[in-house]
Every structure is written in C-alpha cells, then in structure tokens.
Coordinates of C-alpha atoms in Angstrom, one line a residue:
Chain A
M9 CA 198.3 161.4 26.7
P10 CA 196.3 159.7 24.0
V11 CA 196.2 155.9 24.1
S12 CA 196.4 154.2 20.7
E13 CA 194.8 151.0 19.6
F14 CA 198.2 149.3 19.9
D15 CA 198.5 150.5 23.5
I16 CA 195.0 149.2 24.2
I17 CA 195.8 145.8 22.8
E18 CA 199.1 145.6 24.6
Q19 CA 198.2 147.1 28.0
V20 CA 194.6 146.1 28.5
F21 CA 194.1 142.8 26.6
R22 CA 197.4 141.2 25.9
A23 CA 198.6 141.7 29.4
K24 CA 195.5 140.1 30.9
A25 CA 195.0 137.2 28.5
T26 CA 195.9 133.8 29.7
A27 CA 198.1 131.6 27.6
G28 CA 197.7 127.8 27.0
N29 CA 195.0 126.0 25.1
N30 CA 197.2 125.0 22.2
V31 CA 197.7 128.6 21.1
V32 CA 200.6 128.6 18.7
C33 CA 200.4 132.4 17.9
G34 CA 198.1 134.7 19.9
I35 CA 197.4 138.4 19.9
G36 CA 199.7 140.6 17.7
D37 CA 200.1 139.0 14.3
D38 CA 197.8 139.3 11.3
A39 CA 195.9 136.3 12.6
A40 CA 196.0 133.8 15.4
I41 CA 197.1 130.2 15.0
V42 CA 195.8 127.4 17.2
E43 CA 195.9 123.6 17.2
V44 CA 192.6 121.7 17.3
P45 CA 193.5 118.4 19.0
T46 CA 193.3 115.2 16.9
G47 CA 189.9 113.6 17.2
Q48 CA 188.1 116.9 18.0
Q49 CA 185.8 119.0 15.9
L50 CA 185.8 122.7 16.0
V51 CA 182.7 124.5 17.2
I52 CA 182.1 128.2 16.4
S53 CA 179.6 130.8 17.5
T54 CA 179.3 134.6 17.3
D55 CA 177.3 137.1 19.3
T56 CA 177.0 140.8 19.3
L57 CA 176.0 143.1 22.1
V58 CA 175.0 146.7 21.1
S59 CA 174.9 149.5 23.6
G60 CA 171.3 150.6 24.2
V61 CA 169.9 147.4 22.8
H62 CA 171.6 144.6 24.8
F63 CA 172.9 146.6 27.7
F64 CA 172.4 150.1 29.1
P65 CA 175.0 152.6 27.9
D66 CA 175.9 153.5 31.5
A67 CA 176.1 149.9 32.7
D68 CA 179.2 148.9 34.6
P69 CA 181.8 147.9 31.9
F70 CA 182.8 145.0 34.1
D71 CA 179.2 143.6 33.6
I72 CA 179.3 144.3 29.9
G73 CA 182.6 142.4 29.6
Y74 CA 181.2 139.5 31.6
R75 CA 178.0 139.4 29.6
S76 CA 179.7 139.7 26.2
L77 CA 181.4 136.4 26.9
A78 CA 178.6 134.7 28.9
V79 CA 176.2 134.7 26.0
N80 CA 178.8 133.1 23.8
L81 CA 179.7 130.4 26.4
S82 CA 176.0 129.6 26.6
D83 CA 176.1 128.7 22.9
M84 CA 179.1 126.4 23.4
A85 CA 177.2 124.7 26.3
A86 CA 174.2 124.2 24.1
M87 CA 176.4 122.2 21.7
A88 CA 178.1 120.2 24.5
A89 CA 181.4 121.8 23.4
G90 CA 184.3 122.8 25.6
P91 CA 185.2 126.5 25.0
A92 CA 188.8 127.2 24.2
W93 CA 189.5 130.4 22.2
M94 CA 187.8 133.7 21.4
T95 CA 188.3 136.8 19.3
L96 CA 187.0 140.2 20.4
A97 CA 185.8 142.9 18.1
L98 CA 185.3 146.1 20.1
T99 CA 183.8 149.2 18.6
L100 CA 184.3 152.2 20.9
P101 CA 183.3 155.9 20.7
D102 CA 186.5 156.9 22.4
N103 CA 189.5 155.3 24.0
N104 CA 188.6 155.6 27.7
I105 CA 191.3 153.5 29.3
D106 CA 189.5 153.1 32.6
W107 CA 186.4 151.8 30.9
L108 CA 188.6 149.4 28.9
H109 CA 190.4 148.1 31.9
R110 CA 187.1 147.4 33.7
Y111 CA 185.6 145.9 30.6
A112 CA 188.6 143.6 30.3
D113 CA 188.4 142.6 34.0
G114 CA 184.8 141.5 33.5
L115 CA 185.6 139.6 30.4
F116 CA 188.6 137.8 31.8
S117 CA 186.8 137.1 35.2
L118 CA 184.7 134.7 33.1
A119 CA 187.3 133.7 30.5
N120 CA 189.8 132.6 33.0
R121 CA 187.2 130.6 35.0
H122 CA 186.4 128.6 31.8
N123 CA 189.9 128.6 30.4
V124 CA 189.1 130.6 27.3
A125 CA 192.1 132.2 25.6
L126 CA 191.7 135.6 23.8
V127 CA 193.7 135.0 20.6
G128 CA 192.9 138.1 18.6
G129 CA 190.4 140.8 17.7
N130 CA 189.8 144.2 16.3
I131 CA 189.4 147.7 17.8
A132 CA 187.5 150.3 15.8
Q133 CA 186.0 153.7 16.5
G134 CA 182.2 154.0 16.3
P135 CA 179.1 153.5 18.4
L136 CA 179.7 151.1 21.3
S137 CA 179.2 147.5 20.3
I138 CA 181.0 144.2 21.0
T139 CA 181.2 141.1 18.9
I140 CA 182.8 138.0 20.4
T141 CA 183.5 134.9 18.3
I142 CA 184.0 131.9 20.5
M143 CA 185.6 128.6 19.4
G144 CA 185.5 125.3 21.2
T145 CA 186.1 121.7 20.6
V146 CA 184.0 118.5 21.0
P147 CA 185.1 114.9 20.3
T148 CA 184.2 114.0 16.8
G149 CA 180.5 113.2 16.5
Q150 CA 179.6 114.1 20.1
A151 CA 178.2 117.6 19.6
V152 CA 174.5 117.8 20.5
L153 CA 172.5 119.5 17.8
R154 CA 169.0 121.0 18.0
S155 CA 167.7 119.0 15.1
T156 CA 168.0 115.5 16.4
A157 CA 165.2 115.1 19.0
Q158 CA 163.2 111.9 18.7
A159 CA 159.6 111.2 19.7
G160 CA 159.5 109.7 23.1
D161 CA 162.6 111.6 24.4
L162 CA 162.2 113.4 27.7
I163 CA 162.5 117.1 27.8
Y164 CA 164.6 118.8 30.5
V165 CA 165.5 122.3 31.5
T166 CA 168.3 123.4 33.8
G167 CA 168.0 126.0 36.6
Q168 CA 164.9 128.2 37.1
L169 CA 163.2 130.3 34.5
G170 CA 162.1 134.0 34.4
M171 CA 164.6 135.4 36.9
A172 CA 166.3 137.9 34.5
A173 CA 163.0 138.7 32.9
L174 CA 161.5 139.6 36.3
A175 CA 164.4 141.9 37.1
L176 CA 164.1 143.7 33.8
A177 CA 160.3 144.0 34.1
I178 CA 160.6 145.5 37.6
S179 CA 163.5 147.8 36.8
S180 CA 161.8 149.1 33.7
G181 CA 158.6 149.8 35.5
E182 CA 156.6 147.4 33.3
L183 CA 155.7 145.3 36.4
A184 CA 154.3 146.9 39.5
W185 CA 156.3 145.3 42.4
T186 CA 156.4 146.0 46.1
G187 CA 159.9 146.1 47.5
P188 CA 163.3 145.7 45.9
I189 CA 164.2 143.5 43.0
P190 CA 165.0 140.0 44.4
Q191 CA 168.8 139.9 44.5
P192 CA 169.1 136.5 42.8
C193 CA 167.1 137.9 39.8
L194 CA 169.3 141.0 39.6
D195 CA 172.4 138.8 39.7
R196 CA 171.0 136.6 37.0
F197 CA 170.1 139.6 34.8
I198 CA 173.5 141.3 35.3
R199 CA 175.8 138.3 35.3
P200 CA 174.1 135.2 33.8
E201 CA 175.9 132.0 34.5
P202 CA 176.4 130.0 31.3
R203 CA 175.8 126.3 31.8
V204 CA 179.2 125.1 30.5
Q205 CA 179.6 122.2 32.9
A206 CA 176.0 121.0 32.3
G207 CA 176.7 121.2 28.6
L208 CA 179.7 118.9 28.9
A209 CA 177.7 116.6 31.1
I210 CA 175.0 115.8 28.5
R211 CA 177.6 114.6 25.9
G212 CA 176.7 111.1 24.7
L213 CA 173.3 111.2 26.5
A214 CA 171.2 114.1 25.3
S215 CA 169.6 113.7 21.8
A216 CA 169.2 117.5 21.2
C217 CA 169.9 120.7 23.0
I218 CA 169.4 124.5 22.8
D219 CA 170.2 127.4 25.1
I220 CA 167.3 129.5 26.3
S221 CA 168.1 133.0 25.3
D222 CA 164.8 134.1 23.9
G223 CA 162.5 132.3 26.3
L224 CA 161.7 128.6 26.7
A225 CA 158.6 128.8 24.5
A226 CA 160.5 130.3 21.5
D227 CA 163.7 128.3 22.0
L228 CA 162.0 124.9 22.6
G229 CA 160.0 125.8 19.5
H230 CA 163.2 126.1 17.5
L231 CA 164.5 122.8 18.7
L232 CA 161.2 121.0 17.9
Q233 CA 160.9 122.7 14.5
A234 CA 164.5 121.8 13.6
S235 CA 163.8 118.2 14.7
G236 CA 160.4 118.1 12.9
R237 CA 158.8 117.0 16.2
G238 CA 156.3 118.4 18.7
A239 CA 156.0 118.1 22.5
R240 CA 153.7 117.8 25.5
I241 CA 154.9 120.1 28.2
Q242 CA 153.5 120.0 31.7
L243 CA 153.2 123.7 32.7
S244 CA 153.0 122.8 36.4
A245 CA 156.4 121.1 36.1
I246 CA 158.2 124.1 34.8
P247 CA 160.8 125.4 37.3
V248 CA 159.4 129.0 37.7
Y249 CA 161.5 131.2 40.0
E250 CA 159.7 131.4 43.4
S251 CA 159.0 135.2 43.5
L252 CA 157.4 134.9 40.0
Q253 CA 154.9 132.5 41.5
L254 CA 153.2 135.4 43.4
L255 CA 152.0 136.8 40.0
D256 CA 148.9 135.7 38.2
R257 CA 149.1 132.8 35.8
Q258 CA 149.3 134.9 32.6
Q259 CA 152.2 136.9 34.0
I260 CA 154.0 133.8 35.3
W261 CA 154.0 132.3 31.8
K262 CA 154.9 135.6 30.1
Y263 CA 158.0 136.1 32.2
A264 CA 159.0 132.4 32.7
L265 CA 158.4 131.2 29.1
C266 CA 158.2 134.1 26.7
R267 CA 160.9 136.5 27.7
G268 CA 164.7 136.1 27.3
D269 CA 168.0 136.1 29.1
D270 CA 167.6 132.8 31.0
Y271 CA 170.7 131.3 29.5
E272 CA 169.6 127.9 30.8
L273 CA 169.8 124.8 28.7
C274 CA 166.8 122.9 27.3
F275 CA 167.6 119.4 26.1
T276 CA 166.0 116.1 25.2
V277 CA 167.1 112.7 26.4
P278 CA 166.1 109.1 25.3
P279 CA 164.3 107.4 28.2
H280 CA 167.1 104.8 28.6
H281 CA 169.7 107.6 29.3
R282 CA 167.5 109.2 31.9
Q283 CA 169.2 107.9 35.0
A284 CA 172.7 108.4 33.8
L285 CA 171.9 111.9 32.7
E286 CA 170.3 113.0 35.9
Q287 CA 173.3 111.6 37.8
R288 CA 175.8 113.5 35.7
I289 CA 174.0 116.8 35.8
S290 CA 173.6 116.4 39.6
Q291 CA 177.4 115.9 39.8
A292 CA 177.8 119.1 37.8
G293 CA 175.9 120.8 40.6
C294 CA 173.2 122.0 38.3
P295 CA 169.4 122.1 39.1
L296 CA 167.5 120.0 36.6
T297 CA 163.8 119.5 35.9
H298 CA 161.9 117.1 33.6
I299 CA 159.1 119.1 32.0
G300 CA 157.6 117.0 29.2
I301 CA 158.1 114.6 26.3
V302 CA 158.8 114.9 22.6
T303 CA 155.9 113.8 20.4
L304 CA 155.6 112.8 16.7
D305 CA 152.8 115.4 16.2
P306 CA 154.9 118.5 15.3
Q307 CA 152.7 120.8 17.4
P308 CA 154.0 121.8 20.8
G309 CA 151.3 121.4 23.4
W310 CA 151.4 123.2 26.8
I311 CA 149.3 121.3 29.2
D312 CA 147.9 122.8 32.5
T313 CA 147.2 120.9 35.7
D314 CA 143.7 120.1 34.5
G315 CA 145.0 118.4 31.4
N316 CA 143.9 121.2 29.1
H317 CA 145.9 122.7 26.2
V318 CA 147.1 126.3 26.9
E319 CA 147.9 128.7 24.1
L320 CA 151.0 130.8 24.8
T321 CA 150.6 134.2 23.2
G322 CA 154.2 135.4 23.7
T323 CA 156.6 134.8 20.9
G324 CA 160.0 135.3 22.6
Y325 CA 162.4 138.1 22.0
R326 CA 162.8 139.3 18.3
H327 CA 165.4 141.6 17.1
F328 CA 163.2 143.3 14.5
Chain B
M25 CA 155.3 142.6 5.6
P26 CA 158.1 142.7 8.2
V27 CA 161.1 140.5 7.7
S28 CA 162.4 138.8 10.9
E29 CA 166.0 138.0 11.7
F30 CA 165.1 134.3 11.0
D31 CA 163.8 135.2 7.5
I32 CA 166.9 137.2 6.8
I33 CA 169.1 134.3 7.8
E34 CA 167.1 131.8 5.8
Q35 CA 166.3 133.8 2.7
V36 CA 169.4 136.0 2.3
F37 CA 172.3 134.1 3.8
R38 CA 171.5 130.4 4.2
A39 CA 170.2 130.3 0.6
K40 CA 173.3 131.9 -0.9
A41 CA 176.0 130.2 1.3
T42 CA 177.9 127.4 -0.4
A43 CA 178.4 124.1 1.3
G44 CA 181.6 122.0 1.5
N45 CA 184.8 122.7 3.3
N46 CA 184.3 120.0 6.0
V47 CA 181.3 121.8 7.4
V48 CA 179.6 119.3 9.7
C49 CA 176.8 121.7 10.9
G50 CA 176.4 125.2 9.3
I51 CA 174.0 128.1 9.8
G52 CA 171.0 127.4 12.0
D53 CA 172.1 125.8 15.3
D54 CA 173.5 127.3 18.4
A55 CA 177.0 127.0 16.9
A56 CA 178.6 125.7 13.8
I57 CA 180.8 122.5 13.6
V58 CA 183.6 122.1 11.2
E59 CA 186.5 119.6 10.8
V60 CA 190.0 120.9 10.7
P61 CA 191.9 118.4 8.5
T62 CA 194.6 116.3 10.3
G63 CA 198.0 117.9 10.0
Q64 CA 196.6 121.5 9.7
Q65 CA 196.5 124.3 12.1
L66 CA 193.6 126.7 12.5
V67 CA 194.2 130.3 11.6
I68 CA 191.8 133.0 12.9
S69 CA 191.3 136.7 12.3
T70 CA 188.6 139.3 12.9
D71 CA 187.9 142.7 11.3
T72 CA 185.1 145.2 11.8
L73 CA 183.8 147.8 9.3
V74 CA 181.8 150.7 10.8
S75 CA 179.6 152.8 8.7
G76 CA 180.9 156.3 8.3
V77 CA 184.4 155.2 9.5
H78 CA 185.4 152.4 7.1
F79 CA 182.8 153.0 4.3
F80 CA 180.4 155.8 3.3
P81 CA 176.9 155.2 4.7
D82 CA 175.4 155.5 1.2
A83 CA 178.0 153.1 -0.4
D84 CA 176.7 150.4 -2.6
P85 CA 175.9 147.5 -0.2
F86 CA 177.5 145.1 -2.8
D87 CA 180.8 146.9 -2.3
I88 CA 180.4 146.9 1.5
G89 CA 179.8 143.1 1.4
Y90 CA 182.8 142.5 -0.8
R91 CA 185.0 144.8 1.3
S92 CA 184.0 143.2 4.6
L93 CA 185.4 139.9 3.5
A94 CA 188.3 141.3 1.5
V95 CA 190.0 142.8 4.5
N96 CA 189.7 139.5 6.3
L97 CA 191.0 137.4 3.4
S98 CA 194.0 139.8 3.3
D99 CA 194.9 138.7 6.9
M100 CA 194.7 135.0 5.9
A101 CA 197.0 135.7 2.9
A102 CA 199.5 137.5 5.3
M103 CA 199.7 134.2 7.3
A104 CA 200.0 132.0 4.2
A105 CA 196.8 130.4 5.2
G106 CA 194.0 129.0 3.0
P107 CA 190.7 130.6 4.0
A108 CA 187.9 128.1 4.7
W109 CA 185.1 129.4 7.0
M110 CA 183.6 132.7 8.3
T111 CA 181.0 134.0 10.7
L112 CA 179.2 137.2 10.0
A113 CA 178.0 139.6 12.8
L114 CA 175.7 142.2 11.1
T115 CA 174.4 145.1 13.1
L116 CA 171.7 146.9 11.1
P117 CA 169.5 150.0 11.8
D118 CA 166.6 148.3 10.0
N119 CA 165.8 145.2 8.1
N120 CA 166.0 146.6 4.5
I121 CA 165.7 143.4 2.6
D122 CA 167.0 144.9 -0.7
W123 CA 170.1 146.2 1.0
L124 CA 170.7 142.8 2.6
H125 CA 170.4 140.9 -0.6
R126 CA 172.8 143.2 -2.3
Y127 CA 175.2 143.1 0.7
A128 CA 175.1 139.3 0.5
D129 CA 175.7 139.3 -3.2
G130 CA 178.8 141.3 -2.7
L131 CA 180.0 139.1 0.2
F132 CA 179.4 135.9 -1.7
S133 CA 180.9 137.1 -4.9
L134 CA 184.2 137.0 -3.1
A135 CA 183.5 134.1 -0.7
N136 CA 182.6 131.8 -3.5
R137 CA 185.7 132.7 -5.5
H138 CA 187.9 131.8 -2.6
N139 CA 185.7 128.9 -1.4
V140 CA 184.9 130.4 2.0
A141 CA 181.8 128.9 3.7
L142 CA 179.6 131.1 5.9
V143 CA 178.9 128.9 8.9
G144 CA 177.1 131.2 11.3
G145 CA 176.7 134.7 12.6
N146 CA 174.5 137.1 14.4
I147 CA 172.0 139.8 13.4
A148 CA 171.4 142.7 15.8
Q149 CA 169.7 146.0 15.6
G150 CA 171.8 149.1 16.0
P151 CA 174.1 151.5 14.1
L152 CA 175.4 149.8 10.9
S153 CA 178.5 147.8 11.4
I154 CA 179.9 144.5 10.2
T155 CA 182.3 142.1 11.9
I156 CA 183.6 139.0 10.1
T157 CA 185.7 136.4 11.7
I158 CA 187.5 134.3 9.2
M159 CA 189.1 131.0 9.8
G160 CA 191.5 129.1 7.6
T161 CA 194.0 126.4 7.7
V162 CA 197.7 125.9 7.1
P163 CA 199.9 122.8 7.3
T164 CA 201.3 122.6 10.8
G165 CA 204.3 124.9 11.2
Q166 CA 204.0 126.5 7.7
A167 CA 202.2 129.7 8.7
V168 CA 204.3 132.8 8.0
L169 CA 204.5 135.1 11.1
R170 CA 205.5 138.8 11.2
S171 CA 208.0 138.2 13.9
T172 CA 210.5 135.9 12.2
A173 CA 212.4 138.1 9.7
Q174 CA 216.2 137.6 9.8
A175 CA 219.0 140.1 9.0
G176 CA 220.0 139.6 5.3
D177 CA 216.5 138.6 4.2
L178 CA 215.2 140.3 1.1
I179 CA 212.1 142.5 1.4
Y180 CA 209.4 142.2 -1.2
V181 CA 206.0 143.8 -1.9
T182 CA 203.3 142.6 -4.2
G183 CA 201.4 144.9 -6.6
Q184 CA 201.6 148.6 -6.7
L185 CA 201.2 151.0 -3.7
G186 CA 199.1 154.1 -3.2
M187 CA 196.2 153.4 -5.6
A188 CA 193.4 153.4 -3.1
A189 CA 194.9 156.3 -1.2
L190 CA 195.1 158.3 -4.4
A191 CA 191.4 157.6 -5.1
L192 CA 190.4 158.6 -1.6
A193 CA 192.5 161.8 -1.7
I194 CA 191.0 162.9 -5.0
S195 CA 187.4 162.1 -4.1
S196 CA 187.7 163.8 -0.7
G197 CA 189.1 166.9 -2.3
E198 CA 192.3 166.6 -0.3
L199 CA 194.3 166.4 -3.5
A200 CA 193.9 168.9 -6.4
W201 CA 193.6 166.7 -9.5
T202 CA 192.8 167.4 -13.1
G203 CA 190.5 164.9 -14.7
P204 CA 188.7 161.9 -13.3
I205 CA 190.0 159.5 -10.7
P206 CA 192.0 156.9 -12.5
Q207 CA 189.7 153.9 -12.9
P208 CA 192.3 151.3 -11.6
C209 CA 192.6 153.4 -8.4
L210 CA 188.8 153.6 -8.0
D211 CA 188.6 149.8 -8.5
R212 CA 191.3 149.2 -6.0
F213 CA 189.6 151.5 -3.4
I214 CA 186.2 150.0 -3.8
R215 CA 187.0 146.4 -4.3
P216 CA 190.5 145.6 -3.1
E217 CA 191.8 142.2 -4.3
P218 CA 193.2 140.2 -1.4
R219 CA 196.4 138.4 -2.3
V220 CA 195.2 135.0 -1.3
Q221 CA 197.1 133.1 -4.1
A222 CA 200.3 135.0 -3.4
G223 CA 199.9 134.2 0.3
L224 CA 199.8 130.5 -0.5
A225 CA 202.7 130.8 -2.8
I226 CA 205.1 132.1 -0.1
R227 CA 204.6 129.0 2.1
G228 CA 207.9 127.4 3.0
L229 CA 209.9 130.2 1.4
A230 CA 209.1 133.6 3.1
S231 CA 210.5 134.2 6.6
A232 CA 208.0 136.8 7.6
C233 CA 204.9 138.5 6.1
I234 CA 202.3 141.2 6.9
D235 CA 199.5 142.7 4.8
I236 CA 199.7 146.4 4.0
S237 CA 196.4 147.8 5.3
D238 CA 197.8 150.9 7.1
G239 CA 200.5 151.9 4.6
L240 CA 203.9 150.2 3.9
A241 CA 205.8 152.4 6.3
A242 CA 203.6 151.5 9.3
D243 CA 203.1 147.8 8.4
L244 CA 206.7 147.1 7.5
G245 CA 207.5 148.9 10.7
H246 CA 205.3 146.4 12.6
L247 CA 207.0 143.5 10.9
L248 CA 210.5 144.8 11.7
Q249 CA 209.6 145.7 15.3
A250 CA 208.0 142.2 15.9
S251 CA 211.2 140.6 14.5
G252 CA 213.6 142.9 16.4
R253 CA 215.2 143.9 13.1
G254 CA 215.6 147.0 10.9
A255 CA 215.8 147.5 7.1
R256 CA 217.3 149.4 4.3
I257 CA 214.6 150.3 1.8
Q258 CA 215.5 151.7 -1.6
L259 CA 212.8 154.3 -2.2
S260 CA 213.4 154.3 -5.9
A261 CA 212.5 150.6 -6.0
I262 CA 209.1 150.9 -4.4
P263 CA 206.3 150.1 -6.9
V264 CA 204.5 153.4 -6.9
Y265 CA 201.3 153.5 -9.0
E266 CA 202.1 155.4 -12.2
S267 CA 199.6 158.3 -11.9
L268 CA 201.0 159.0 -8.4
Q269 CA 204.5 159.6 -10.0
L270 CA 203.2 162.8 -11.4
L271 CA 203.0 164.3 -7.9
D272 CA 205.9 165.8 -6.0
R273 CA 208.2 163.6 -4.0
Q274 CA 206.6 164.3 -0.6
Q275 CA 203.2 163.6 -1.9
I276 CA 204.3 160.4 -3.6
W277 CA 205.7 159.0 -0.3
K278 CA 202.6 160.2 1.6
Y279 CA 200.2 158.3 -0.5
A280 CA 202.3 155.3 -1.5
L281 CA 203.9 154.6 1.9
C282 CA 201.9 156.3 4.7
R283 CA 198.2 155.8 3.8
G284 CA 196.2 152.7 4.0
D285 CA 194.0 150.3 2.0
D286 CA 196.6 148.8 -0.3
Y287 CA 195.9 145.2 0.8
E288 CA 199.2 144.1 -0.8
L289 CA 201.6 141.8 1.0
C290 CA 205.0 142.7 2.3
F291 CA 207.3 139.8 3.1
T292 CA 210.9 138.8 3.7
V293 CA 212.8 136.0 2.0
P294 CA 216.1 134.4 2.8
P295 CA 218.4 135.0 -0.3
H296 CA 218.7 131.3 -1.1
H297 CA 214.9 131.1 -1.6
R298 CA 214.9 134.2 -3.9
Q299 CA 214.6 132.4 -7.2
A300 CA 212.0 129.8 -6.1
L301 CA 209.9 132.5 -4.6
E302 CA 209.9 134.8 -7.6
Q303 CA 209.0 131.9 -9.8
R304 CA 206.1 130.9 -7.6
I305 CA 204.7 134.4 -7.3
S306 CA 205.0 134.8 -11.0
Q307 CA 203.0 131.6 -11.5
A308 CA 200.3 133.1 -9.2
G309 CA 200.1 136.0 -11.6
C310 CA 201.0 138.5 -9.0
P311 CA 203.3 141.6 -9.6
L312 CA 206.3 141.5 -7.2
T313 CA 209.1 143.9 -6.4
H314 CA 212.2 143.6 -4.4
I315 CA 212.5 146.8 -2.4
G316 CA 215.2 146.3 0.3
I317 CA 217.0 144.1 2.8
V318 CA 216.5 143.3 6.5
T319 CA 219.3 144.6 8.8
L320 CA 220.5 143.8 12.3
D321 CA 220.3 147.5 13.2
P322 CA 216.7 147.8 14.4
Q323 CA 216.1 151.1 12.7
P324 CA 214.3 151.2 9.3
G325 CA 216.2 153.3 6.9
W326 CA 214.5 154.7 3.8
I327 CA 217.2 155.5 1.2
D328 CA 216.8 157.8 -1.8
T329 CA 218.5 157.6 -5.1
D330 CA 221.5 159.6 -3.9
G331 CA 222.1 157.1 -1.0
N332 CA 220.7 159.6 1.6
H333 CA 218.5 158.5 4.5
V334 CA 214.9 160.0 4.2
E335 CA 212.7 160.6 7.2
L336 CA 209.1 159.6 6.6
T337 CA 206.8 161.8 8.6
G338 CA 203.5 159.9 8.0
T339 CA 202.6 157.3 10.6
G340 CA 200.0 155.2 8.8
Y341 CA 196.3 155.0 9.6
R342 CA 195.5 155.1 13.3
H343 CA 192.0 154.3 14.6
F344 CA 192.3 156.8 17.5

C-alpha cells in the first residue's frame, strides 16, 4: 500500500517529535508558530546534506538522520546559542517507509537529547537530499560572533582534531594503514558530537567563535579574516588525535588542520577571562586546549617547535 | 576562473540582499541573529523546489528564483503573518555564475517587494534543488490557523482558480486548445503572486485560512478536516478563470478545483465579520468571492446549480 506524504508526516515525524519549547503551533498547518522568550534573540542556521556528496548513498539512514542535525547543532554551538526548533526539508527518490523510520530515529536521537522540537518541513520527490534549518535563542547581545576577536586574545580549540579525517582517509584508501580504523575515529566520522554545552559555556567570556567543519586552518582563517586580525599558533600545542601522531609531519597537519568534519569549536578569549572559561568548559566535560594568540598583524602564523613559521598548503574543504 | 562558494555568497547574494528588519547579524557567520519584536510570535515555513519536479530544468533562473520565494510567501499569507527573513539552501550541479545572478535577481525582485531579508543559507554541490525557509511575525494570538473554522462561518477564496493549471495542461499537450496559452494564465503559472496583503487583511476577522497550492478541493478539505467540520460549496459561485469556462463541466472542475499552483487563499469568516472583511480585502486590491458555508456535518458537499451534490473525483496534487 502506497504511503503518501501526509502519512509520512503523521506516522514518521509528527508521532516522534517532542512537544514543548514554546511551540504554539507545530507540524500540520501552513507554517509553525513559536514564541521567542522576551530578552532573547533568534539565531538561525541552515545546512544541506546531499547523497553521494556529504554521505554515502547506502549509509545507515539512522546515521544520516543524526548527522543532518549534528552539523546544524554545531552552528548553534558556534554562536553560543541554545537550540530550540528545526524544520526539515526532505527530498526522497521514493517513499521507503523503513528508511524513513530509521532516518527519523537517528534525527530524534539527537534532537531529543538537545531538546530541539521539529516544527515543520517539506517532503518532495527527487534525488536524496536533506536541508535542516535550525533556530535557537541567546540572551540579547550574548551571541558570540566570528568577527569580534581582539589582538591579545587567547585561542582555544575543543576536543581533538583529525579523527573524522583519518577515518575517511583510511576507508577511502587514500591513506595506507595497518589494522582497522580506530573506533573513536569511526564514531566521530559517523556520529559527530556537536559541542552544544561548550557553546553555552563560552557565553559572556569568549570574544569570537567558529565551528571547525572545514578544518582548523580554514575555519580559524575565516574567524581571523572576519575579525581583521592574525594569529600565532603553536603547532606543537594542537590537540592531534593520538593515532594520527604516528604519521609523518606533513600528513599530521593535512589531516588535523586541513580536512573537515571535526565539528569542534575554535574560539578566542580575552586573557582576563581565561580562568573562568577553562573552569566552565571543564564543568561542561569538554576537553580544551590553548593553541595560540590573536595578533594585530592580519597574517596567521603557524609556528613549529623550533620557532619557525610553517606554511600550510591545504585549504580546507571547498564545495566547488 | 573558478568561482568558490564564498565568492557566490559574497558577489551574488550578500551584495543583493537588503538590510533592515531587525537583523543583528546577517550572512557570513555560523548563524544569523535577528530580533523578534516584543509582542510578536515567530511564524516559520519551509518549501523545496526540485528541478524536473517543480520546475523545468531549462526554466529561466529568474523565474525559478521568483517562484522559490513565492511559494513560501504564500504560506506566510495563509497564517496572516508578515514575512521578515529567509534562509536559502541552494544545491547546484555547477557554479554557473550567470545562472546564479539571474536566479538571485528573480529571488530579490520578490524579496525586496515584500521586505524579506536573506539572513543566511547553504550552497552545496548536487542535483539542482532549492529550499527556502521563511520566517515572519504576527502579533501574539493573531495568526490564523487551518484548524479553527466553526460551523456557520462563510467560506471565501481570493482571485480566480485554475489559471496556472490551464497553462500547464495546454503547454504539456494534455488539453487540446486552439490558439496560444492565455497570457494571464502563463503569467500566473510562471510568477504566481502570493497574497501577502490579503493575508494581513484577514487578521482578527478570519477564523481559519489555508493557501491553495494543491487545488481548492484538496486544500479546503485539509482545512475542514483540521477543523473537524464540513462545508456546502456552491459550485456556480466558484471564481473560475474565464477561458476555463469554455471547457466542459468535468474539465472545468478538474482544472479549477483539483489541480495545483493557484496560490490563492481560502478562508472562513464568522458572519458578523463579513462586512469588515470584505472591505479590508477590497482595500488590499484583491478579488474575493464567497463560495459557501462551514457545516457541522464533517463531509464537504459540492452543490451544483440544481441543488444536487457533486462528487469531485480529483484529489489534488500528491508528491508520491
């Protein structure tokens, strides 16, 4: 028996969506209605995942569902915003109800953990692709932009870098590797953990922030360019995932700095907020590393252990 | 010289986007930040257009740009919301800069007219498809849902029905037709005019509203089902486009009631608001027709000039 778009919305998504979050009118009308609490600003971001580009067509739909929200949550974290609502635009080649249920289970496994309400969306027929628009809130004036880093601010990254890139390089055969893909790298590649709690923890302390989706070199570059500043980064301080450290130096930097999918945060902090920030991030249970300092000279400098400047040749992930 | 996604965002979209509308942080950060005015609720809707499904792959990108926003504005109108912001998720097979400029010109021709600010988006490589998420505002409690029609309310539609369906049926060869496609039908098919002003005019007067994107029969059916009500509709009262009236009765109802792309509004009004509503819609310069009445019996009845019930066989556009 064929399943219509209305059945899909009712049985798969409406049934699994959580209520709450000041949703006045959710799935099922021409548009959703929500209340943004007084004193809060609305924060909005959109990301698209295309089959064959951002995930393998035969990937587990649970993982696709998880990932399609994770990349959006990472953008909320990078603004120090608390996620609240999302819309889902699904374009599907057919109405495979098993695929849809498993997709929805992956999506809601993450949505429910971070209390994100699905308030609407669209289902269309076409080549598989997923666009989620996420909306969150932040107390007025407390969002952390990428354009507001100041010279002298300390530069931090959360977590470890290069794990997802290592998993992808091994699985694609780009990198010769003895033994299986390290499980933590595979986990990170398949189900990246957006740093939502860390994002909330930097409110009022960090001066600028960005999430690392295209590699630290590219994304820190965006932050510095937007701020009109440069940086001195101590390469030896960068939290490179341990298995990566077995590779030669060029490869380490390629995977840890110039490839994507880390979904860690990189942010800058005025020195007088250093202690408070480290304490808060520690309470959020998030690994944190100080890797450098913002400079007035708008040229990022990557410094090796001998004090020499290193030229990074990778440019980060580009879509064209 | 290749054009990167960053160039596309900067040159094509950021340059053409209008400011204003309480945008605190627009295109260029991890997320946008906007202020929802005090006393207003946030209204959100998402629509996707897929190449080959919702538009011809070789369609003028100006028209695709226009249409991709028009369908979303129609959803705002159906809630009696004032549109304010949008995000754009573009998936493109290549970075054809001429196509992009023309797409953006079409998009902003409508966005600027309705004062909608583009605040963010995503550009991905893949089969051509466009998802716009539109956000608007409405004074708290004044949105018009589809689930709140009451027995005895009068049923209205704006404009004339079947124009876009007629253009599509002629151009596809489905309908034998002598002479060219009537220009008003072609215009309506290519650049539908969302009823934003009419949507604002029904605030505080209409009891329920829906936009007619899948045909009046299907969409009025959704409104009545959501409200748990039925209706008696006088078929002879329905504002059928004049050229359609040359066809036989079955064809008239097929194109005017059971096909999509009208983008008119269908709403219900308590009798004591009748005069005020007609006056306001007239001031908005919008044609308006009273076509029937909401009944307690939850079965829509289509009544012909002899007072007989007519069974409509079309079901409206379905995506699967």
